[in-house]
CSV table of C-alpha atoms in Angstrom, one decimal:
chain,number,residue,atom,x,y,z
I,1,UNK,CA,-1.3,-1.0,-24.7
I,2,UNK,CA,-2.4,-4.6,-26.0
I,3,UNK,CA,-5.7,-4.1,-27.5
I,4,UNK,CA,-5.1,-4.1,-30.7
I,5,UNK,CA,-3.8,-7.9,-30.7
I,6,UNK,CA,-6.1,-9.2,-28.4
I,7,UNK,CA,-5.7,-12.9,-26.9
I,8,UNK,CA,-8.0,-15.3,-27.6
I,9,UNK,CA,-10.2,-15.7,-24.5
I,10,UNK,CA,-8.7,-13.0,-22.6
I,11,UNK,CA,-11.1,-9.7,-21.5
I,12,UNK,CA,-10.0,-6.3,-22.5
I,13,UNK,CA,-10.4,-5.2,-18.8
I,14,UNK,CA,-9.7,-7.2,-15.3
I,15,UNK,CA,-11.3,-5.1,-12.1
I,16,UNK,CA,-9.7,-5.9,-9.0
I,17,UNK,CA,-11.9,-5.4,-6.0
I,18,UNK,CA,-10.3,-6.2,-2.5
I,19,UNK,CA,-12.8,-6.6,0.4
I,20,UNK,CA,-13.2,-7.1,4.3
I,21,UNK,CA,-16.3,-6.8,6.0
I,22,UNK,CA,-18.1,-5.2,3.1
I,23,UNK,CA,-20.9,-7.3,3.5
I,24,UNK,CA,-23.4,-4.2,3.7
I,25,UNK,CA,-21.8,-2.4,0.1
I,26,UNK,CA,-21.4,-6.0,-1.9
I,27,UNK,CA,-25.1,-5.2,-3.5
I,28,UNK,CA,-24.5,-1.5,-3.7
I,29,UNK,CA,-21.6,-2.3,-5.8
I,30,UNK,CA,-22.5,-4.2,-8.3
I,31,UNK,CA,-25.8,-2.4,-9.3
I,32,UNK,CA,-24.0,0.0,-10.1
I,33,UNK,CA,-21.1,-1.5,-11.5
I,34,UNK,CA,-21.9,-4.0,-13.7
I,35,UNK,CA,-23.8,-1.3,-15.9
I,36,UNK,CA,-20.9,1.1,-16.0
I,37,UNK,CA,-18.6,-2.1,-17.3
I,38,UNK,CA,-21.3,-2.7,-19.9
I,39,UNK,CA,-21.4,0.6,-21.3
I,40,UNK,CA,-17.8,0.2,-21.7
I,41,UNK,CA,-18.2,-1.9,-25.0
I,42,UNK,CA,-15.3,-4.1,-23.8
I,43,UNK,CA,-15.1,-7.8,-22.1
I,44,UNK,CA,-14.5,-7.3,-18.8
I,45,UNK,CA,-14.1,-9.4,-15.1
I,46,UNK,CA,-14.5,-8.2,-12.0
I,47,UNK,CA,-11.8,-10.4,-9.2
I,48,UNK,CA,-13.1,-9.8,-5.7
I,49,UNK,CA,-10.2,-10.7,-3.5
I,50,UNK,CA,-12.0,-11.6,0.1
I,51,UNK,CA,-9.3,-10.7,3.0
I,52,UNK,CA,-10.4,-13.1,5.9
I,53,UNK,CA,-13.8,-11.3,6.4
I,54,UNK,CA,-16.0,-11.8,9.8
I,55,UNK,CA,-19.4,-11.4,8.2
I,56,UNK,CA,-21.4,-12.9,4.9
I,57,UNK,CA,-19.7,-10.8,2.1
I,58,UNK,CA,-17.9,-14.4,0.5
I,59,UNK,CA,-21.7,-15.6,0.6
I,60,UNK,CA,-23.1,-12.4,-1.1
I,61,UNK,CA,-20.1,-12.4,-3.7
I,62,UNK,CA,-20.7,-15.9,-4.5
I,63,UNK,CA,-24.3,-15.3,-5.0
I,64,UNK,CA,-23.5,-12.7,-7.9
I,65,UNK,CA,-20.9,-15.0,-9.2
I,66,UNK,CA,-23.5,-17.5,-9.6
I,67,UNK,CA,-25.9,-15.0,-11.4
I,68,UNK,CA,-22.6,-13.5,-13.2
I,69,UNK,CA,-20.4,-15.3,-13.9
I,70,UNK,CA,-17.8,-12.4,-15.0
I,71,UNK,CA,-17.7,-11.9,-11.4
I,72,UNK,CA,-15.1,-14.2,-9.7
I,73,UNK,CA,-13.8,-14.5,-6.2
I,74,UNK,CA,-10.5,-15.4,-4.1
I,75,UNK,CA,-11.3,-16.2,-0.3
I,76,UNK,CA,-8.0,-15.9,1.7
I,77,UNK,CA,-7.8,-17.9,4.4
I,78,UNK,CA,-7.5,-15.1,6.8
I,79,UNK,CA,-6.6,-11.2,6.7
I,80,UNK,CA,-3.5,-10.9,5.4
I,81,UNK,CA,-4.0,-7.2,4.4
I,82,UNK,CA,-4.9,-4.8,2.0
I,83,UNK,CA,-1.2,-4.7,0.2
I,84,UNK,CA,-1.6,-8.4,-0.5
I,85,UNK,CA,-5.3,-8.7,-1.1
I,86,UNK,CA,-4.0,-6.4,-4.0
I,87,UNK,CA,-1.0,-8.6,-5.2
I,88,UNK,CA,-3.4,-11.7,-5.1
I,89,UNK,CA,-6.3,-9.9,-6.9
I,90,UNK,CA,-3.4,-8.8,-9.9
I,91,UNK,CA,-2.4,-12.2,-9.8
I,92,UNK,CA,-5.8,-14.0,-11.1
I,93,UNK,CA,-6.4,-11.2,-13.3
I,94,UNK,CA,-6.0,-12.2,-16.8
I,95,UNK,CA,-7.1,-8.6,-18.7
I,96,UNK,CA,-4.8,-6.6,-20.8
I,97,UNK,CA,-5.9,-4.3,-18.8
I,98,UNK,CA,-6.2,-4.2,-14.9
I,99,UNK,CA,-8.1,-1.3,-13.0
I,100,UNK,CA,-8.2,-1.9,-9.1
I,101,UNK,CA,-11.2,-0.1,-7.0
I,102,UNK,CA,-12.6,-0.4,-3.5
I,103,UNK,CA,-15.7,-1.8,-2.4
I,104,UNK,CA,-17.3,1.1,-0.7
I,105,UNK,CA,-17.7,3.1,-3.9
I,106,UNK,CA,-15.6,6.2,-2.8
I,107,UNK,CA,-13.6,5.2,-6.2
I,108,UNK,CA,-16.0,6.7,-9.1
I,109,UNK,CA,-16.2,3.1,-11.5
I,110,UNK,CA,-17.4,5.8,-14.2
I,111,UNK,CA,-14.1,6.8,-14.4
I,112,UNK,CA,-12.8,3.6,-15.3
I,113,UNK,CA,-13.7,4.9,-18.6
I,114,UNK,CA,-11.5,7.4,-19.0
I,115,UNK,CA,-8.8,5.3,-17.9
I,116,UNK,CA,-9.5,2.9,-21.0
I,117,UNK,CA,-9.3,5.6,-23.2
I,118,UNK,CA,-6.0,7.0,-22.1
I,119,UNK,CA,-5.0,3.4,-22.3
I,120,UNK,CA,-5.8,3.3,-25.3
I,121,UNK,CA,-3.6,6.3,-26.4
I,122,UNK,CA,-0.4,4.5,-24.5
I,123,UNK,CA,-0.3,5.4,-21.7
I,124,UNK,CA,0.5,2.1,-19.2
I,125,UNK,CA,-0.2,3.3,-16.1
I,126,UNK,CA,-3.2,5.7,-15.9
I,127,UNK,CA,-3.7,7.1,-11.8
I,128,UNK,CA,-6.6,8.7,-10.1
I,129,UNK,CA,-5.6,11.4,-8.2
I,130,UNK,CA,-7.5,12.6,-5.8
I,131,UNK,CA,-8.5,16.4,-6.3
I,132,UNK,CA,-8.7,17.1,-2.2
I,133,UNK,CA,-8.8,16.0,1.2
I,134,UNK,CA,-11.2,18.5,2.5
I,135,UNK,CA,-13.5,15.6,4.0
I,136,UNK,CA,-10.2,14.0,6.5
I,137,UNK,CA,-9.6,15.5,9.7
I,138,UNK,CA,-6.7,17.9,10.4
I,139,UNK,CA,-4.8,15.2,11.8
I,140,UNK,CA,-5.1,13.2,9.0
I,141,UNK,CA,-4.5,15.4,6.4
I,142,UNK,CA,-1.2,16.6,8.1
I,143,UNK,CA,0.1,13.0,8.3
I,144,UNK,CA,-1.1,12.6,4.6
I,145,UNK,CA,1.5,15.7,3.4
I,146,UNK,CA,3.7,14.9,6.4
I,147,UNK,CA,4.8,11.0,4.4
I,148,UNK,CA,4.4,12.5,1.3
I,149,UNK,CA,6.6,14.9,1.9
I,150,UNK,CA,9.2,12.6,3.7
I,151,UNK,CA,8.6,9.9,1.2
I,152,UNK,CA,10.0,11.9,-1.5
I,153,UNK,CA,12.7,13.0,0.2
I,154,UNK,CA,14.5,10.0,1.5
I,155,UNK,CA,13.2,7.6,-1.1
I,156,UNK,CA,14.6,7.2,-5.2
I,157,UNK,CA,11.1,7.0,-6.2
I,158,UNK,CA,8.4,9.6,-5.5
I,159,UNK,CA,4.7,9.1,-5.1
I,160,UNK,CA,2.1,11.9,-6.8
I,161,UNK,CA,0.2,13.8,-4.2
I,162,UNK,CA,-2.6,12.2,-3.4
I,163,UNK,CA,-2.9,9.3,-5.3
I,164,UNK,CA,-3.9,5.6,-4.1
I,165,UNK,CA,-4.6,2.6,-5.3
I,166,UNK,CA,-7.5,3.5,-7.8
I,167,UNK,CA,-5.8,3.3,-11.4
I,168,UNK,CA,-5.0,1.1,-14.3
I,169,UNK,CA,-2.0,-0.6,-15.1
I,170,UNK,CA,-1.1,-2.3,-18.9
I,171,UNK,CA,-1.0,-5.7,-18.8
I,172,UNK,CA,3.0,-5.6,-18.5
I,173,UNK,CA,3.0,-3.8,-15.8
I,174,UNK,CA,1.2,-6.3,-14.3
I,175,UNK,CA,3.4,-8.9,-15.2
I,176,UNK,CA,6.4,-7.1,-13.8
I,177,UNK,CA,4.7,-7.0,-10.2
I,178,UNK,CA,3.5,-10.2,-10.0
I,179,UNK,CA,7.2,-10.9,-10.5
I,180,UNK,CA,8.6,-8.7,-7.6
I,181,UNK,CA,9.3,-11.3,-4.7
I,182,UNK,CA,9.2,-9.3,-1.8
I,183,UNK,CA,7.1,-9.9,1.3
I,184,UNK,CA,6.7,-5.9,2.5
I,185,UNK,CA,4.0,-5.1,-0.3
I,186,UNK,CA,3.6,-1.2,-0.1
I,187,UNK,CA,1.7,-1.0,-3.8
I,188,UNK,CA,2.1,2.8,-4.1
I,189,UNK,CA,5.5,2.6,-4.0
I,190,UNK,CA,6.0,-0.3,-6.0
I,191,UNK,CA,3.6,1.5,-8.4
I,192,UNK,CA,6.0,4.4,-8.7
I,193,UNK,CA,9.4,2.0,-9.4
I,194,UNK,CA,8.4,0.3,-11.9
I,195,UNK,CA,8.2,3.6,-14.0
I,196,UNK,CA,6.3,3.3,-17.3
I,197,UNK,CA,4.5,5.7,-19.5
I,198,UNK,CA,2.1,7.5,-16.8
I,199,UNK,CA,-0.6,9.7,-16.4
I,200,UNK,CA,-2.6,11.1,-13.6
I,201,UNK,CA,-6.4,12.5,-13.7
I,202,UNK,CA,-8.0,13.9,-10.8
I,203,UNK,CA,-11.3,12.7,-8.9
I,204,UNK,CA,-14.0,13.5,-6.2
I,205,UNK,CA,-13.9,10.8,-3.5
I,206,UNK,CA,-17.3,10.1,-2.6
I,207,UNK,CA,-19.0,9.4,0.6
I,208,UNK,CA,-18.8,5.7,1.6
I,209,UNK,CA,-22.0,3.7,0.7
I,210,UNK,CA,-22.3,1.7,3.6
I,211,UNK,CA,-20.0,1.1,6.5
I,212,UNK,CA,-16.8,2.2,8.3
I,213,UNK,CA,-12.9,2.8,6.7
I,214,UNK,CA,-10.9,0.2,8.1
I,215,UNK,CA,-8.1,2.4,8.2
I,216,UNK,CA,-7.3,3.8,11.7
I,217,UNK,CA,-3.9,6.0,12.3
I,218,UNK,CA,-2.4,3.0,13.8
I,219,UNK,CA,-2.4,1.2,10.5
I,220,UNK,CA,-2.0,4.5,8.3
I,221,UNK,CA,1.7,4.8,10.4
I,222,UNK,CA,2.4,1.1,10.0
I,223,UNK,CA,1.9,1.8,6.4
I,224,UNK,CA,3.8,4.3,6.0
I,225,UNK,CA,6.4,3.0,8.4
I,226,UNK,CA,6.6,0.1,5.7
I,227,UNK,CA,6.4,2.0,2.4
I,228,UNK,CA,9.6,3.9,4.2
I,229,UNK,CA,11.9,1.0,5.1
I,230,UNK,CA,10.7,-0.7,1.6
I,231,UNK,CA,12.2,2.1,-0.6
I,232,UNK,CA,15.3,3.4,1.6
I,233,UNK,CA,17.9,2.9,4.3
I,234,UNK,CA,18.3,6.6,5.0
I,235,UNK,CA,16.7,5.9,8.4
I,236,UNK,CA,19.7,3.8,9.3
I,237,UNK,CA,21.8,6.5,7.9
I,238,UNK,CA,20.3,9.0,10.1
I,239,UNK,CA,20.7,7.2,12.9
I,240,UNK,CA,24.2,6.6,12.4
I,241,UNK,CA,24.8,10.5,11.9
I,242,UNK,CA,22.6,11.0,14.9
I,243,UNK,CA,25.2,8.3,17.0
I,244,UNK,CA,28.5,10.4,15.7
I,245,UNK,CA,26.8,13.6,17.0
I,246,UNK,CA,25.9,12.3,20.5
I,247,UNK,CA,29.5,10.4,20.6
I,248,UNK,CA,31.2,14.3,19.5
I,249,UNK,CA,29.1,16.3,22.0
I,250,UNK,CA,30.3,13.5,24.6
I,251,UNK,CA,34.0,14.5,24.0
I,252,UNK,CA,33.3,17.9,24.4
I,253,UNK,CA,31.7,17.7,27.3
I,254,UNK,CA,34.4,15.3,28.7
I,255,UNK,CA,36.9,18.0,27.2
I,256,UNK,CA,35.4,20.6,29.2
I,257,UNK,CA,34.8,18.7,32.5
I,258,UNK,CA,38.7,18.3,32.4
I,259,UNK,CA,39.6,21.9,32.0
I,260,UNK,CA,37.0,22.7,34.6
I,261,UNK,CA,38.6,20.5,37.2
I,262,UNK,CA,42.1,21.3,36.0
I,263,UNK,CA,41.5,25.1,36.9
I,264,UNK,CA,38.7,25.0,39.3
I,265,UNK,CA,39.2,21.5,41.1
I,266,UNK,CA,37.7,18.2,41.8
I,267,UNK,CA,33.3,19.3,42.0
I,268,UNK,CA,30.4,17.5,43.2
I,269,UNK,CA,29.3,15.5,41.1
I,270,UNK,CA,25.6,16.2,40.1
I,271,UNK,CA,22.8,13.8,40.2
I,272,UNK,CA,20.0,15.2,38.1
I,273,UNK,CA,22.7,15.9,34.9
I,274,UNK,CA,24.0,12.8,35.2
I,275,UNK,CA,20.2,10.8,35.7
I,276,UNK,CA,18.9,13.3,32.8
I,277,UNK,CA,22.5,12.0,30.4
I,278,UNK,CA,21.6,8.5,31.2
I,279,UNK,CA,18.4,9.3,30.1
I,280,UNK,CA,18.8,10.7,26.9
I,281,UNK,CA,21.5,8.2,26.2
I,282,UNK,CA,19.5,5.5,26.5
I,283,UNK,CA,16.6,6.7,24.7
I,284,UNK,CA,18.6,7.6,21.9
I,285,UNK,CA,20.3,3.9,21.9
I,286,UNK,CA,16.8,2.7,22.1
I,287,UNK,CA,15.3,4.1,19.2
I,288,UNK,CA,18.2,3.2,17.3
I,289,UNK,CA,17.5,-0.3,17.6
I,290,UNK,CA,14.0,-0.1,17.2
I,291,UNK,CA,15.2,1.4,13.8
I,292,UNK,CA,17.0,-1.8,13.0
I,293,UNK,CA,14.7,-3.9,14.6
I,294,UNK,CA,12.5,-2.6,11.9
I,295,UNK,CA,14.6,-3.6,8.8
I,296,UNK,CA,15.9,-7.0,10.3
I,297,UNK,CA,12.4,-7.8,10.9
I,298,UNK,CA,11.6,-7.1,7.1
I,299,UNK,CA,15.0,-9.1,6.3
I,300,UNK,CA,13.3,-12.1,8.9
I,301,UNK,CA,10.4,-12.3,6.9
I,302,UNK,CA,11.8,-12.7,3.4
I,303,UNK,CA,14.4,-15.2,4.1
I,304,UNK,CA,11.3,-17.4,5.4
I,305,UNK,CA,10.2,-17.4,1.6
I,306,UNK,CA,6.5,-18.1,3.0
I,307,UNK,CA,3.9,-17.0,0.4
I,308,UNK,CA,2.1,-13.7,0.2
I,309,UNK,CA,-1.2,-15.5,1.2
I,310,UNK,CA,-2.9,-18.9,1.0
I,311,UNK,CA,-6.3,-19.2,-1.2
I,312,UNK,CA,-8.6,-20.8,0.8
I,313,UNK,CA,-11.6,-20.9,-2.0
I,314,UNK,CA,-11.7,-19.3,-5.9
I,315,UNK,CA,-14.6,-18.9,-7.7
I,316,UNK,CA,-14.3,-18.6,-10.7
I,317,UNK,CA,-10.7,-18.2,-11.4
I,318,UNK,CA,-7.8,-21.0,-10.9
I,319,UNK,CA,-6.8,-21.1,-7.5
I,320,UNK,CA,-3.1,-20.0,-7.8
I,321,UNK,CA,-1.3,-20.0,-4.5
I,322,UNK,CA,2.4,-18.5,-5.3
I,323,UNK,CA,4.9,-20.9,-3.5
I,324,UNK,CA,8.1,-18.7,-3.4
I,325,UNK,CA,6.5,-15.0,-3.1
C-alpha cells in the first residue's frame, strides 16, 4: 500500500471499466458512480476500456469524458475480448490503486470502499467474493463448481470460490501483470499466481441495469478451456496415461485372442467388435490431438509476438499500444 507517499499527479484510485454494447447502462453507471467515488475523499479515474462495440457506447463515454474529465476512454479497434480489455484498461491506469468493475452494475461500486480501506491496512489484493449463485441456472452453476473444482486440482494455483474480476490490486501488483507477456490472458488465474498479501469479502450480485450478459456457455467453456491449458499440462499427462492404458488392454486382448485360437482354433472373425475397436480407437486418438492441438495453438500465438490489442482512439489517457505483449 502506497498511499502514504503519494506521487505527484498520480490519483489514489484508478477504476477500470471494460465495455461492449453497454450503450443502454453507460448513463446508469455513472450517476451512480461518480458520487460513490466522491464520497470516497480520494482522487480517483475511471478508464473505460471499449472492446470493439456495435452501438453508440464510445459516443456516450466520450460525452461524459467531455463533461468529466476524470473519466477517460480506450477504443480498441475491434473485440479482442474481455481478458484483454482488462490487461489494456490496467495498462493506462496510473492509480496506486486499481479496482476493476463491470458496466452493468451487478458489481456494488459502494464496495469499492471497503476495498480502500483494507488497502489501506496492507492488504494488496482485496477480492469480492460473491456470496451465491442462487440467481444462474442449474447448468450454470454446476459448470461454475465443476472448473472450480478441476481448476484446483490440476493447476499450482487455486482460484477462491466464486470470485471474478471485481477487486483491487496495489499498484505493484499491477506492475507485475502489465509485465507478464503472455497472449492466453485468463485474469483470475493470473490474479491467483502472482500471490501477494490477499483478502476476500463477500457481495450480493445485483440484477443487471440494462441489457443482456454477453457470456453464453460456449464462451464460459472456451474460458475455462483457456484458464486450464494456461496454468497446467496435466491434460497432456492424462492423455498420455490414457494412451498406455488403451496400448495395455490391446496386449491383453491380443494375449487372449492367441490362447483362444491356440486351444479352440482359428474363429470368425467378428465385424461389429472389430467396427466398434476402430471406433473407439480412433476417437480416443482424436481427442488426443485435439488436446495438443489446443496447447500448440497457444504456443502458435505467442511465438507471433503480436500485441494484446491495438488502440484505435484514447481519450483522455496516452494511447499506449504494447508492441511485444
Amino acid at each position: 500500500m502506497s498511499e502514504n507517499n503519494p506521487d505527484s499527479g498520480r490519483p489514489i484510485l484508478s477504476l477500470v471499466v471494460p465495455m461492449f454494447n453497454e450503450s443502454d447502462n453507460v448513463d446508469h453507471l455513472f450517476a451512480r458512480l461518480i458520487p460513490v467515488l466522491d464520497g470516497f475523499g480520494v482522487t480517483w479515474e475511471v478508464v473505460c476500456v471499449d472492446d470493439g462495440s456495435r452501438d453508440d457506447t464510445v459516443a456516450k463515454v466520450v460525452a461524459h469524458h467531455h463533461q468529466e474529465p476524470r473519466i477517460k476512454l480506450v477504443e480498441l479497434s475491434r473485440n479482442f475480448g474481455k481478458e484483454k480489455a482488462l490487461s489494456a484498461g490496467l495498462h493506462h491506469t496510473s492509480g496506486q490503486a486499481v479496482a476493476m468493475i463491470d458496466a452493468d452494475l451487478q458489481h456494488p461500486p459502494e464496495l469499492v470502499g471497503r476495498m480502500l480501506e483494507l488497502w489501506r491496512e496492507g492488504y494488496e489484493m482485496v477480492i469480492a467474493v460473491r456470496s451465491g449463485r442462487e440467481k444462474e441456472s442449474a447448468v450454470k452453476r454446476f459448470s461454475a463448481n465443476l472448473f472450480y473444482d478441476l481448476f484446483a486440482k490440476v493447476s499450482e494455483v487455486s482460484l477462491p470460490q466464486g470470485a471474478g474480476d471485481f477487486r483491487l490490486l496495489d499498484r505493484k501488483v499491477v506492475d507485475v501483470l502489465n509485465s507478464m507477456p503472455e497472449h492466453t490472458r485468463f485474469m483470475k488465474g493470473l490474479y491467483a499466481w502472482v500471490g501477494f498479501r490477499q483478502i476476500s469479502i463477500p457481495y450480493d450480485v445485483a440484477e443487471r441495469v440494462a441489457g443482456q450478459t454477453k457470456f453464453n456457455l460456449f464462451r464460459l467453456y472456451r474460458l475455462a478451456i483457456d484458464g486450464i491449458t494456461a496454468f497446467t499440462s496435466v491434460p497432456l499427462k492424462v492423455w498420455t496415461f490414457i494412451g498406455m492404458l488403451v496400448a495395455a488392454f490391446a496386449m491383453l486382448y491380443g494375449l487372449l485372442f492367441i490362447v483362444k485360437t491356440l486351444i479352440l482354433g482359428i474363429d470368425v472373425p467378428g465385424y461389429p467388435s472389430l467396427i466398434v475397436a476402430v471406433m473407439f480407437l480412433s476417437g480416443v486418438q482424436l481427442i488426443s490431438l485435439g488436446v495438443i492441438g489446443e496447447y500448440l495453438g497457444r504456443v502458435f500465438s505467442e511465438v507471433k509476438h503480436r500485441p494484446l490489442y491495438v488502440v484505435r482512439n484514447a481519450y483522455g489517457c496516452k494511447r499506449n499500444i504494447p508492441v511485444d505483449e
